[in-house]
Amino acid sequence: DTEVTQTPKHLVMGMTNKKSLKCEQHMGHRAMYWYKQKAKKPPELMFVYSYEKLSINESVPSRFSPECPNSSLLNLHLHALQPEDSALYLCASSLGGNQPQHFGDGTRLSIL
Amino acid sequence: TQLLEQSPQFLSIQEGENLTVYCNSSSVFSSLQWYRQEPGEGPVLLVTVVTGGEVKKLKRLTFQFGDARKDSSLHITAAQTGDTGLYLCAGVGVETSGSRLTFGEGTQLTVNP
């Protein structure tokens, strides 16, 4: 079982909907990450939070809005997404530095 | 820009065979991780290597980090059908933020019974 928990596991939404993805970890990790992954491809970094502050935004469109309410939680708010945004969205956490990242099982997102 | 070239991209073998997956770069990494990902799940960390020349074993899996910390390999002995999955190498560059992983393109391994 993964120690990074993501909900929901699957999400289908229309292009005008607003939804949120949630991620939670209780390993005391201070760095948390959002990745987007297409089938049979490696994860692509979207955002990094370090000590609850956004430290990296990989030029992600504003229709994706991250939020880190506290050191254990990470959200990704979605609004007006496009069909090409359909993918597996992965959350990860780490102690920071060059320490390994631990991934959740992801949210499979489909945009109609 | 740091790149990790992973090969082969696809590998289909019979149960019991051995295989090796390679990750190569012209850049130096302070650490390198190997992950396995199965359909519908996130990548699962298999190992982290940090010292040049380091060799780590995990049952039938042997991981090696190159002396110059620019390359790594994963060797599987006597593959089993349960080894099927997407294998990803990912490194933290010495020149980049510790929060940024560079991923290889992945190796899709299929072990046939």
mmCIF file with all atom_site columns, C-alpha atoms in Angstrom:
data_model
loop_
_atom_site.group_PDB
_atom_site.id
_atom_site.type_symbol
_atom_site.label_atom_id
_atom_site.label_alt_id
_atom_site.label_comp_id
_atom_site.label_asym_id
_atom_site.label_entity_id
_atom_site.label_seq_id
_atom_site.pdbx_PDB_ins_code
_atom_site.Cartn_x
_atom_site.Cartn_y
_atom_site.Cartn_z
_atom_site.occupancy
_atom_site.B_iso_or_equiv
_atom_site.pdbx_formal_charge
_atom_site.auth_seq_id
_atom_site.auth_comp_id
_atom_site.auth_asym_id
_atom_site.auth_atom_id
_atom_site.pdbx_PDB_model_num
ATOM 1   C CA . ASP A 1 1   ? 0.000   0.000   0.000   1.00 0.00 ? 1   ASP A CA 1
ATOM 2   C CA . THR A 1 2   ? 1.267   3.458   -0.895  1.00 0.00 ? 2   THR A CA 1
ATOM 3   C CA . GLU A 1 3   ? 1.858   5.954   1.924   1.00 0.00 ? 3   GLU A CA 1
ATOM 4   C CA . VAL A 1 4   ? 0.733   8.790   -0.299  1.00 0.00 ? 4   VAL A CA 1
ATOM 5   C CA . THR A 1 5   ? -3.040  8.747   -0.655  1.00 0.00 ? 5   THR A CA 1
ATOM 6   C CA . GLN A 1 6   ? -4.801  10.343  -3.592  1.00 0.00 ? 6   GLN A CA 1
ATOM 7   C CA . THR A 1 7   ? -8.522  10.881  -4.092  1.00 0.00 ? 7   THR A CA 1
ATOM 8   C CA . PRO A 1 8   ? -10.519 10.356  -6.140  1.00 0.00 ? 8   PRO A CA 1
ATOM 9   C CA . LYS A 1 9   ? -9.042  7.383   -7.997  1.00 0.00 ? 9   LYS A CA 1
ATOM 10  C CA . HIS A 1 10  ? -11.039 8.193   -11.130 1.00 0.00 ? 10  HIS A CA 1
ATOM 11  C CA . LEU A 1 11  ? -12.659 11.439  -12.263 1.00 0.00 ? 11  LEU A CA 1
ATOM 12  C CA . VAL A 1 12  ? -14.703 12.244  -15.343 1.00 0.00 ? 12  VAL A CA 1
ATOM 13  C CA . MET A 1 13  ? -15.582 15.870  -15.884 1.00 0.00 ? 13  MET A CA 1
ATOM 14  C CA . GLY A 1 14  ? -16.850 18.193  -18.552 1.00 0.00 ? 14  GLY A CA 1
ATOM 15  C CA . MET A 1 15  ? -14.861 21.119  -19.844 1.00 0.00 ? 15  MET A CA 1
ATOM 16  C CA . THR A 1 16  ? -16.902 23.622  -17.845 1.00 0.00 ? 16  THR A CA 1
ATOM 17  C CA . ASN A 1 17  ? -16.763 21.788  -14.530 1.00 0.00 ? 17  ASN A CA 1
ATOM 18  C CA . LYS A 1 18  ? -14.737 22.689  -11.461 1.00 0.00 ? 18  LYS A CA 1
ATOM 19  C CA . LYS A 1 19  ? -13.233 19.837  -9.462  1.00 0.00 ? 19  LYS A CA 1
ATOM 20  C CA . SER A 1 20  ? -10.330 19.215  -7.096  1.00 0.00 ? 20  SER A CA 1
ATOM 21  C CA . LEU A 1 21  ? -7.793  16.432  -6.701  1.00 0.00 ? 21  LEU A CA 1
ATOM 22  C CA . LYS A 1 22  ? -6.528  15.677  -3.219  1.00 0.00 ? 22  LYS A CA 1
ATOM 23  C CA . CYS A 1 23  ? -3.308  14.212  -1.891  1.00 0.00 ? 23  CYS A CA 1
ATOM 24  C CA . GLU A 1 24  ? -2.319  13.348  1.666   1.00 0.00 ? 24  GLU A CA 1
ATOM 25  C CA . GLN A 1 25  ? 0.845   12.028  3.313   1.00 0.00 ? 25  GLN A CA 1
ATOM 26  C CA . HIS A 1 26  ? 1.765   11.489  6.946   1.00 0.00 ? 26  HIS A CA 1
ATOM 27  C CA . MET A 1 27  ? 5.455   10.684  6.576   1.00 0.00 ? 27  MET A CA 1
ATOM 28  C CA . GLY A 1 28  ? 6.589   14.132  7.728   1.00 0.00 ? 28  GLY A CA 1
ATOM 29  C CA . HIS A 1 29  ? 7.757   14.969  4.222   1.00 0.00 ? 29  HIS A CA 1
ATOM 30  C CA . ARG A 1 30  ? 8.221   18.673  3.550   1.00 0.00 ? 30  ARG A CA 1
ATOM 31  C CA . ALA A 1 31  ? 8.260   18.560  -0.240  1.00 0.00 ? 31  ALA A CA 1
ATOM 32  C CA . MET A 1 32  ? 5.179   17.657  -2.250  1.00 0.00 ? 32  MET A CA 1
ATOM 33  C CA . TYR A 1 33  ? 4.759   17.392  -5.999  1.00 0.00 ? 33  TYR A CA 1
ATOM 34  C CA . TRP A 1 34  ? 2.147   17.197  -8.738  1.00 0.00 ? 34  TRP A CA 1
ATOM 35  C CA . TYR A 1 35  ? 2.930   15.287  -11.925 1.00 0.00 ? 35  TYR A CA 1
ATOM 36  C CA . LYS A 1 36  ? 0.977   14.574  -15.103 1.00 0.00 ? 36  LYS A CA 1
ATOM 37  C CA . GLN A 1 37  ? 1.518   11.243  -16.826 1.00 0.00 ? 37  GLN A CA 1
ATOM 38  C CA . LYS A 1 38  ? 0.344   10.080  -20.242 1.00 0.00 ? 38  LYS A CA 1
ATOM 39  C CA . ALA A 1 39  ? 0.152   6.385   -21.090 1.00 0.00 ? 39  ALA A CA 1
ATOM 40  C CA . LYS A 1 40  ? 3.491   4.559   -21.307 1.00 0.00 ? 40  LYS A CA 1
ATOM 41  C CA . LYS A 1 41  ? 5.385   7.836   -20.726 1.00 0.00 ? 41  LYS A CA 1
ATOM 42  C CA . PRO A 1 42  ? 7.334   9.099   -17.693 1.00 0.00 ? 42  PRO A CA 1
ATOM 43  C CA . PRO A 1 43  ? 5.699   11.558  -15.291 1.00 0.00 ? 43  PRO A CA 1
ATOM 44  C CA . GLU A 1 44  ? 6.007   15.243  -16.170 1.00 0.00 ? 44  GLU A CA 1
ATOM 45  C CA . LEU A 1 45  ? 6.542   17.646  -13.297 1.00 0.00 ? 45  LEU A CA 1
ATOM 46  C CA . MET A 1 46  ? 3.861   20.313  -12.826 1.00 0.00 ? 46  MET A CA 1
ATOM 47  C CA . PHE A 1 47  ? 4.335   21.883  -9.389  1.00 0.00 ? 47  PHE A CA 1
ATOM 48  C CA . VAL A 1 48  ? 6.587   21.560  -6.348  1.00 0.00 ? 48  VAL A CA 1
ATOM 49  C CA . TYR A 1 49  ? 5.785   22.739  -2.836  1.00 0.00 ? 49  TYR A CA 1
ATOM 50  C CA . SER A 1 50  ? 8.539   23.042  -0.262  1.00 0.00 ? 50  SER A CA 1
ATOM 51  C CA . TYR A 1 51  ? 7.575   23.787  3.328   1.00 0.00 ? 51  TYR A CA 1
ATOM 52  C CA . GLU A 1 52  ? 4.046   24.629  2.122   1.00 0.00 ? 52  GLU A CA 1
ATOM 53  C CA . LYS A 1 53  ? 5.282   27.253  -0.334  1.00 0.00 ? 53  LYS A CA 1
ATOM 54  C CA . LEU A 1 54  ? 5.147   26.906  -4.101  1.00 0.00 ? 54  LEU A CA 1
ATOM 55  C CA . SER A 1 55  ? 8.756   26.602  -5.253  1.00 0.00 ? 55  SER A CA 1
ATOM 56  C CA . ILE A 1 56  ? 8.396   25.342  -8.832  1.00 0.00 ? 56  ILE A CA 1
ATOM 57  C CA . ASN A 1 57  ? 5.678   25.930  -11.448 1.00 0.00 ? 57  ASN A CA 1
ATOM 58  C CA . GLU A 1 58  ? 6.638   24.299  -14.724 1.00 0.00 ? 58  GLU A CA 1
ATOM 59  C CA . SER A 1 59  ? 4.722   26.849  -16.810 1.00 0.00 ? 59  SER A CA 1
ATOM 60  C CA . VAL A 1 60  ? 1.482   25.010  -16.173 1.00 0.00 ? 60  VAL A CA 1
ATOM 61  C CA . PRO A 1 61  ? -1.701  26.618  -17.604 1.00 0.00 ? 61  PRO A CA 1
ATOM 62  C CA . SER A 1 62  ? -3.738  28.592  -15.083 1.00 0.00 ? 62  SER A CA 1
ATOM 63  C CA . ARG A 1 63  ? -6.661  26.174  -15.427 1.00 0.00 ? 63  ARG A CA 1
ATOM 64  C CA . PHE A 1 64  ? -4.612  24.065  -12.972 1.00 0.00 ? 64  PHE A CA 1
ATOM 65  C CA . SER A 1 65  ? -4.332  25.707  -9.559  1.00 0.00 ? 65  SER A CA 1
ATOM 66  C CA . PRO A 1 66  ? -2.359  24.026  -6.756  1.00 0.00 ? 66  PRO A CA 1
ATOM 67  C CA . GLU A 1 67  ? -2.880  24.582  -3.068  1.00 0.00 ? 67  GLU A CA 1
ATOM 68  C CA . CYS A 1 68  ? -1.023  23.327  0.008   1.00 0.00 ? 68  CYS A CA 1
ATOM 69  C CA . PRO A 1 69  ? -3.256  23.907  3.075   1.00 0.00 ? 69  PRO A CA 1
ATOM 70  C CA . ASN A 1 70  ? -0.737  22.283  5.437   1.00 0.00 ? 70  ASN A CA 1
ATOM 71  C CA . SER A 1 71  ? 2.342   20.091  5.415   1.00 0.00 ? 71  SER A CA 1
ATOM 72  C CA . SER A 1 72  ? 0.320   16.900  4.931   1.00 0.00 ? 72  SER A CA 1
ATOM 73  C CA . LEU A 1 73  ? -2.127  17.979  2.261   1.00 0.00 ? 73  LEU A CA 1
ATOM 74  C CA . LEU A 1 74  ? -1.848  19.005  -1.351  1.00 0.00 ? 74  LEU A CA 1
ATOM 75  C CA . ASN A 1 75  ? -4.734  19.905  -3.636  1.00 0.00 ? 75  ASN A CA 1
ATOM 76  C CA . LEU A 1 76  ? -4.987  20.528  -7.349  1.00 0.00 ? 76  LEU A CA 1
ATOM 77  C CA . HIS A 1 77  ? -7.988  22.622  -8.388  1.00 0.00 ? 77  HIS A CA 1
ATOM 78  C CA . LEU A 1 78  ? -9.220  22.104  -11.937 1.00 0.00 ? 78  LEU A CA 1
ATOM 79  C CA . HIS A 1 79  ? -11.342 24.484  -14.000 1.00 0.00 ? 79  HIS A CA 1
ATOM 80  C CA . ALA A 1 80  ? -12.175 24.668  -17.685 1.00 0.00 ? 80  ALA A CA 1
ATOM 81  C CA . LEU A 1 81  ? -9.936  21.786  -18.661 1.00 0.00 ? 81  LEU A CA 1
ATOM 82  C CA . GLN A 1 82  ? -9.377  20.625  -22.229 1.00 0.00 ? 82  GLN A CA 1
ATOM 83  C CA . PRO A 1 83  ? -9.617  17.076  -23.616 1.00 0.00 ? 83  PRO A CA 1
ATOM 84  C CA . GLU A 1 84  ? -5.815  16.946  -23.912 1.00 0.00 ? 84  GLU A CA 1
ATOM 85  C CA . ASP A 1 85  ? -5.631  17.316  -20.128 1.00 0.00 ? 85  ASP A CA 1
ATOM 86  C CA . SER A 1 86  ? -6.924  13.759  -19.785 1.00 0.00 ? 86  SER A CA 1
ATOM 87  C CA . ALA A 1 87  ? -4.128  11.842  -18.039 1.00 0.00 ? 87  ALA A CA 1
ATOM 88  C CA . LEU A 1 88  ? -3.023  10.204  -14.798 1.00 0.00 ? 88  LEU A CA 1
ATOM 89  C CA . TYR A 1 89  ? -2.264  12.885  -12.198 1.00 0.00 ? 89  TYR A CA 1
ATOM 90  C CA . LEU A 1 90  ? 0.293   11.761  -9.646  1.00 0.00 ? 90  LEU A CA 1
ATOM 91  C CA . CYS A 1 91  ? 1.156   13.246  -6.293  1.00 0.00 ? 91  CYS A CA 1
ATOM 92  C CA . ALA A 1 92  ? 4.510   12.566  -4.663  1.00 0.00 ? 92  ALA A CA 1
ATOM 93  C CA . SER A 1 93  ? 6.304   13.590  -1.496  1.00 0.00 ? 93  SER A CA 1
ATOM 94  C CA . SER A 1 94  ? 9.850   13.517  -0.194  1.00 0.00 ? 94  SER A CA 1
ATOM 95  C CA . LEU A 1 95  ? 12.088  14.784  2.580   1.00 0.00 ? 95  LEU A CA 1
ATOM 96  C CA . GLY A 1 96  ? 13.510  17.226  0.027   1.00 0.00 ? 96  GLY A CA 1
ATOM 97  C CA . GLY A 1 97  ? 17.008  17.601  -1.338  1.00 0.00 ? 97  GLY A CA 1
ATOM 98  C CA . ASN A 1 98  ? 18.093  14.511  -3.242  1.00 0.00 ? 98  ASN A CA 1
ATOM 99  C CA . GLN A 1 99  ? 15.927  12.198  -1.127  1.00 0.00 ? 99  GLN A CA 1
ATOM 100 C CA . PRO A 1 100 ? 13.709  9.846   -3.135  1.00 0.00 ? 100 PRO A CA 1
ATOM 101 C CA . GLN A 1 101 ? 10.154  10.768  -3.981  1.00 0.00 ? 101 GLN A CA 1
ATOM 102 C CA . HIS A 1 102 ? 7.272   8.504   -3.012  1.00 0.00 ? 102 HIS A CA 1
ATOM 103 C CA . PHE A 1 103 ? 4.274   8.447   -5.313  1.00 0.00 ? 103 PHE A CA 1
ATOM 104 C CA . GLY A 1 104 ? 0.583   7.941   -4.781  1.00 0.00 ? 104 GLY A CA 1
ATOM 105 C CA . ASP A 1 105 ? -1.478  5.761   -7.100  1.00 0.00 ? 105 ASP A CA 1
ATOM 106 C CA . GLY A 1 106 ? -2.789  8.766   -8.971  1.00 0.00 ? 106 GLY A CA 1
ATOM 107 C CA . THR A 1 107 ? -6.119  10.096  -10.162 1.00 0.00 ? 107 THR A CA 1
ATOM 108 C CA . ARG A 1 108 ? -7.178  8.952   -13.629 1.00 0.00 ? 108 ARG A CA 1
ATOM 109 C CA . LEU A 1 109 ? -8.764  12.088  -15.134 1.00 0.00 ? 109 LEU A CA 1
ATOM 110 C CA . SER A 1 110 ? -10.944 12.052  -18.238 1.00 0.00 ? 110 SER A CA 1
ATOM 111 C CA . ILE A 1 111 ? -12.207 15.285  -19.803 1.00 0.00 ? 111 ILE A CA 1
ATOM 112 C CA . LEU A 1 112 ? -15.297 14.958  -21.960 1.00 0.00 ? 112 LEU A CA 1
ATOM 113 C CA . THR B 2 1   ? 18.974  20.534  -19.687 1.00 0.00 ? 1   THR B CA 1
ATOM 114 C CA . GLN B 2 2   ? 19.742  17.169  -18.169 1.00 0.00 ? 2   GLN B CA 1
ATOM 115 C CA . LEU B 2 3   ? 18.728  14.083  -20.106 1.00 0.00 ? 3   LEU B CA 1
ATOM 116 C CA . LEU B 2 4   ? 18.549  10.447  -19.092 1.00 0.00 ? 4   LEU B CA 1
ATOM 117 C CA . GLU B 2 5   ? 18.543  8.034   -22.012 1.00 0.00 ? 5   GLU B CA 1
ATOM 118 C CA . GLN B 2 6   ? 16.893  4.789   -21.051 1.00 0.00 ? 6   GLN B CA 1
ATOM 119 C CA . SER B 2 7   ? 17.086  1.623   -23.138 1.00 0.00 ? 7   SER B CA 1
ATOM 120 C CA . PRO B 2 8   ? 15.540  -0.496  -24.352 1.00 0.00 ? 8   PRO B CA 1
ATOM 121 C CA . GLN B 2 9   ? 12.157  1.190   -24.600 1.00 0.00 ? 9   GLN B CA 1
ATOM 122 C CA . PHE B 2 10  ? 10.312  -2.120  -24.942 1.00 0.00 ? 10  PHE B CA 1
ATOM 123 C CA . LEU B 2 11  ? 11.363  -5.600  -23.875 1.00 0.00 ? 11  LEU B CA 1
ATOM 124 C CA . SER B 2 12  ? 9.393   -8.818  -24.216 1.00 0.00 ? 12  SER B CA 1
ATOM 125 C CA . ILE B 2 13  ? 11.006  -11.971 -22.821 1.00 0.00 ? 13  ILE B CA 1
ATOM 126 C CA . GLN B 2 14  ? 10.129  -15.439 -21.577 1.00 0.00 ? 14  GLN B CA 1
ATOM 127 C CA . GLU B 2 15  ? 9.938   -16.347 -17.927 1.00 0.00 ? 15  GLU B CA 1
ATOM 128 C CA . GLY B 2 16  ? 13.336  -17.438 -16.636 1.00 0.00 ? 16  GLY B CA 1
ATOM 129 C CA . GLU B 2 17  ? 15.394  -15.206 -18.921 1.00 0.00 ? 17  GLU B CA 1
ATOM 130 C CA . ASN B 2 18  ? 17.760  -12.494 -17.719 1.00 0.00 ? 18  ASN B CA 1
ATOM 131 C CA . LEU B 2 19  ? 17.630  -8.860  -18.811 1.00 0.00 ? 19  LEU B CA 1
ATOM 132 C CA . THR B 2 20  ? 19.382  -5.542  -18.319 1.00 0.00 ? 20  THR B CA 1
ATOM 133 C CA . VAL B 2 21  ? 17.974  -2.021  -18.579 1.00 0.00 ? 21  VAL B CA 1
ATOM 134 C CA . TYR B 2 22  ? 20.313  0.925   -19.006 1.00 0.00 ? 22  TYR B CA 1
ATOM 135 C CA . CYS B 2 23  ? 20.128  4.616   -18.138 1.00 0.00 ? 23  CYS B CA 1
ATOM 136 C CA . ASN B 2 24  ? 22.829  6.880   -19.511 1.00 0.00 ? 24  ASN B CA 1
ATOM 137 C CA . SER B 2 25  ? 23.551  10.577  -19.342 1.00 0.00 ? 25  SER B CA 1
ATOM 138 C CA . SER B 2 26  ? 26.301  13.070  -20.021 1.00 0.00 ? 26  SER B CA 1
ATOM 139 C CA . SER B 2 27  ? 25.384  14.769  -16.744 1.00 0.00 ? 27  SER B CA 1
ATOM 140 C CA . VAL B 2 28  ? 26.380  13.847  -13.207 1.00 0.00 ? 28  VAL B CA 1
ATOM 141 C CA . PHE B 2 29  ? 23.657  12.890  -10.749 1.00 0.00 ? 29  PHE B CA 1
ATOM 142 C CA . SER B 2 30  ? 23.846  13.177  -6.988  1.00 0.00 ? 30  SER B CA 1
ATOM 143 C CA . SER B 2 31  ? 21.397  10.305  -6.678  1.00 0.00 ? 31  SER B CA 1
ATOM 144 C CA . LEU B 2 32  ? 19.415  8.046   -8.953  1.00 0.00 ? 32  LEU B CA 1
ATOM 145 C CA . GLN B 2 33  ? 16.220  6.159   -8.288  1.00 0.00 ? 33  GLN B CA 1
ATOM 146 C CA . TRP B 2 34  ? 14.634  3.199   -10.028 1.00 0.00 ? 34  TRP B CA 1
ATOM 147 C CA . TYR B 2 35  ? 10.847  2.807   -9.993  1.00 0.00 ? 35  TYR B CA 1
ATOM 148 C CA . ARG B 2 36  ? 8.438   0.140   -11.261 1.00 0.00 ? 36  ARG B CA 1
ATOM 149 C CA . GLN B 2 37  ? 4.941   1.109   -12.296 1.00 0.00 ? 37  GLN B CA 1
ATOM 150 C CA . GLU B 2 38  ? 2.054   -1.238  -12.965 1.00 0.00 ? 38  GLU B CA 1
ATOM 151 C CA . PRO B 2 39  ? -1.148  -0.275  -14.820 1.00 0.00 ? 39  PRO B CA 1
ATOM 152 C CA . GLY B 2 40  ? -3.507  1.791   -12.677 1.00 0.00 ? 40  GLY B CA 1
ATOM 153 C CA . GLU B 2 41  ? -0.896  2.463   -10.023 1.00 0.00 ? 41  GLU B CA 1
ATOM 154 C CA . GLY B 2 42  ? 1.757   5.041   -9.266  1.00 0.00 ? 42  GLY B CA 1
ATOM 155 C CA . PRO B 2 43  ? 5.501   4.400   -9.582  1.00 0.00 ? 43  PRO B CA 1
ATOM 156 C CA . VAL B 2 44  ? 6.866   2.338   -6.700  1.00 0.00 ? 44  VAL B CA 1
ATOM 157 C CA . LEU B 2 45  ? 10.387  3.099   -5.517  1.00 0.00 ? 45  LEU B CA 1
ATOM 158 C CA . LEU B 2 46  ? 12.698  0.098   -5.895  1.00 0.00 ? 46  LEU B CA 1
ATOM 159 C CA . VAL B 2 47  ? 16.064  1.562   -4.929  1.00 0.00 ? 47  VAL B CA 1
ATOM 160 C CA . THR B 2 48  ? 18.108  4.732   -4.543  1.00 0.00 ? 48  THR B CA 1
ATOM 161 C CA . VAL B 2 49  ? 21.822  4.806   -5.396  1.00 0.00 ? 49  VAL B CA 1
ATOM 162 C CA . VAL B 2 50  ? 24.027  7.703   -4.378  1.00 0.00 ? 50  VAL B CA 1
ATOM 163 C CA . THR B 2 51  ? 27.671  6.572   -4.450  1.00 0.00 ? 51  THR B CA 1
ATOM 164 C CA . GLY B 2 52  ? 29.669  6.108   -7.654  1.00 0.00 ? 52  GLY B CA 1
ATOM 165 C CA . GLY B 2 53  ? 30.278  2.403   -8.275  1.00 0.00 ? 53  GLY B CA 1
ATOM 166 C CA . GLU B 2 54  ? 27.547  1.396   -5.840  1.00 0.00 ? 54  GLU B CA 1
ATOM 167 C CA . VAL B 2 55  ? 25.821  -1.955  -6.344  1.00 0.00 ? 55  VAL B CA 1
ATOM 168 C CA . LYS B 2 56  ? 22.550  -2.803  -4.608  1.00 0.00 ? 56  LYS B CA 1
ATOM 169 C CA . LYS B 2 57  ? 20.643  -6.057  -4.717  1.00 0.00 ? 57  LYS B CA 1
ATOM 170 C CA . LEU B 2 58  ? 16.926  -6.535  -4.185  1.00 0.00 ? 58  LEU B CA 1
ATOM 171 C CA . LYS B 2 59  ? 16.220  -10.273 -4.463  1.00 0.00 ? 59  LYS B CA 1
ATOM 172 C CA . ARG B 2 60  ? 16.634  -11.014 -8.200  1.00 0.00 ? 60  ARG B CA 1
ATOM 173 C CA . LEU B 2 61  ? 17.219  -7.349  -9.093  1.00 0.00 ? 61  LEU B CA 1
ATOM 174 C CA . THR B 2 62  ? 20.728  -5.849  -9.167  1.00 0.00 ? 62  THR B CA 1
ATOM 175 C CA . PHE B 2 63  ? 21.209  -2.097  -9.496  1.00 0.00 ? 63  PHE B CA 1
ATOM 176 C CA . GLN B 2 64  ? 24.494  -0.453  -10.370 1.00 0.00 ? 64  GLN B CA 1
ATOM 177 C CA . PHE B 2 65  ? 25.513  3.218   -10.325 1.00 0.00 ? 65  PHE B CA 1
ATOM 178 C CA . GLY B 2 66  ? 28.380  4.136   -12.619 1.00 0.00 ? 66  GLY B CA 1
ATOM 179 C CA . ASP B 2 67  ? 31.701  5.257   -11.159 1.00 0.00 ? 67  ASP B CA 1
ATOM 180 C CA . ALA B 2 68  ? 31.217  8.746   -12.578 1.00 0.00 ? 68  ALA B CA 1
ATOM 181 C CA . ARG B 2 69  ? 27.548  8.856   -11.437 1.00 0.00 ? 69  ARG B CA 1
ATOM 182 C CA . LYS B 2 70  ? 26.383  9.442   -15.009 1.00 0.00 ? 70  LYS B CA 1
ATOM 183 C CA . ASP B 2 71  ? 24.816  6.068   -15.709 1.00 0.00 ? 71  ASP B CA 1
ATOM 184 C CA . SER B 2 72  ? 23.011  3.202   -14.055 1.00 0.00 ? 72  SER B CA 1
ATOM 185 C CA . SER B 2 73  ? 21.779  -0.261  -14.873 1.00 0.00 ? 73  SER B CA 1
ATOM 186 C CA . LEU B 2 74  ? 19.123  -2.638  -13.622 1.00 0.00 ? 74  LEU B CA 1
ATOM 187 C CA . HIS B 2 75  ? 19.692  -6.361  -14.109 1.00 0.00 ? 75  HIS B CA 1
ATOM 188 C CA . ILE B 2 76  ? 16.924  -8.890  -13.474 1.00 0.00 ? 76  ILE B CA 1
ATOM 189 C CA . THR B 2 77  ? 17.858  -12.556 -13.105 1.00 0.00 ? 77  THR B CA 1
ATOM 190 C CA . ALA B 2 78  ? 15.386  -15.296 -13.948 1.00 0.00 ? 78  ALA B CA 1
ATOM 191 C CA . ALA B 2 79  ? 12.516  -12.944 -14.752 1.00 0.00 ? 79  ALA B CA 1
ATOM 192 C CA . GLN B 2 80  ? 9.026   -13.805 -13.546 1.00 0.00 ? 80  GLN B CA 1
ATOM 193 C CA . THR B 2 81  ? 5.637   -12.751 -14.905 1.00 0.00 ? 81  THR B CA 1
ATOM 194 C CA . GLY B 2 82  ? 5.234   -10.564 -11.814 1.00 0.00 ? 82  GLY B CA 1
ATOM 195 C CA . ASP B 2 83  ? 8.182   -8.457  -13.007 1.00 0.00 ? 83  ASP B CA 1
ATOM 196 C CA . THR B 2 84  ? 6.037   -7.118  -15.858 1.00 0.00 ? 84  THR B CA 1
ATOM 197 C CA . GLY B 2 85  ? 5.678   -3.340  -15.703 1.00 0.00 ? 85  GLY B CA 1
ATOM 198 C CA . LEU B 2 86  ? 7.088   0.030   -16.672 1.00 0.00 ? 86  LEU B CA 1
ATOM 199 C CA . TYR B 2 87  ? 10.584  0.570   -15.242 1.00 0.00 ? 87  TYR B CA 1
ATOM 200 C CA . LEU B 2 88  ? 11.674  4.173   -14.785 1.00 0.00 ? 88  LEU B CA 1
ATOM 201 C CA . CYS B 2 89  ? 15.030  5.584   -13.832 1.00 0.00 ? 89  CYS B CA 1
ATOM 202 C CA . ALA B 2 90  ? 15.074  9.085   -12.376 1.00 0.00 ? 90  ALA B CA 1
ATOM 203 C CA . GLY B 2 91  ? 17.986  11.206  -11.245 1.00 0.00 ? 91  GLY B CA 1
ATOM 204 C CA . VAL B 2 92  ? 18.639  14.302  -9.193  1.00 0.00 ? 92  VAL B CA 1
ATOM 205 C CA . GLY B 2 93  ? 21.266  16.380  -10.951 1.00 0.00 ? 93  GLY B CA 1
ATOM 206 C CA . VAL B 2 94  ? 24.128  17.997  -9.059  1.00 0.00 ? 94  VAL B CA 1
ATOM 207 C CA . GLU B 2 95  ? 23.473  21.233  -10.924 1.00 0.00 ? 95  GLU B CA 1
ATOM 208 C CA . THR B 2 96  ? 19.731  21.372  -10.390 1.00 0.00 ? 96  THR B CA 1
ATOM 209 C CA . SER B 2 97  ? 17.380  21.815  -7.504  1.00 0.00 ? 97  SER B CA 1
ATOM 210 C CA . GLY B 2 98  ? 17.029  18.733  -5.383  1.00 0.00 ? 98  GLY B CA 1
ATOM 211 C CA . SER B 2 99  ? 13.312  18.884  -6.002  1.00 0.00 ? 99  SER B CA 1
ATOM 212 C CA . ARG B 2 100 ? 13.561  18.288  -9.722  1.00 0.00 ? 100 ARG B CA 1
ATOM 213 C CA . LEU B 2 101 ? 13.801  14.705  -10.933 1.00 0.00 ? 101 LEU B CA 1
ATOM 214 C CA . THR B 2 102 ? 14.974  13.916  -14.456 1.00 0.00 ? 102 THR B CA 1
ATOM 215 C CA . PHE B 2 103 ? 13.174  10.820  -15.723 1.00 0.00 ? 103 PHE B CA 1
ATOM 216 C CA . GLY B 2 104 ? 14.245  8.386   -18.379 1.00 0.00 ? 104 GLY B CA 1
ATOM 217 C CA . GLU B 2 105 ? 11.646  7.515   -21.033 1.00 0.00 ? 105 GLU B CA 1
ATOM 218 C CA . GLY B 2 106 ? 10.914  4.194   -19.341 1.00 0.00 ? 106 GLY B CA 1
ATOM 219 C CA . THR B 2 107 ? 11.259  0.540   -20.288 1.00 0.00 ? 107 THR B CA 1
ATOM 220 C CA . GLN B 2 108 ? 8.047   -1.420  -20.782 1.00 0.00 ? 108 GLN B CA 1
ATOM 221 C CA . LEU B 2 109 ? 8.900   -4.966  -19.722 1.00 0.00 ? 109 LEU B CA 1
ATOM 222 C CA . THR B 2 110 ? 6.637   -7.896  -20.528 1.00 0.00 ? 110 THR B CA 1
ATOM 223 C CA . VAL B 2 111 ? 7.530   -11.294 -19.113 1.00 0.00 ? 111 VAL B CA 1
ATOM 224 C CA . ASN B 2 112 ? 5.604   -14.072 -20.839 1.00 0.00 ? 112 ASN B CA 1
ATOM 225 C CA . PRO B 2 113 ? 4.783   -17.381 -19.127 1.00 0.00 ? 113 PRO B CA 1
#
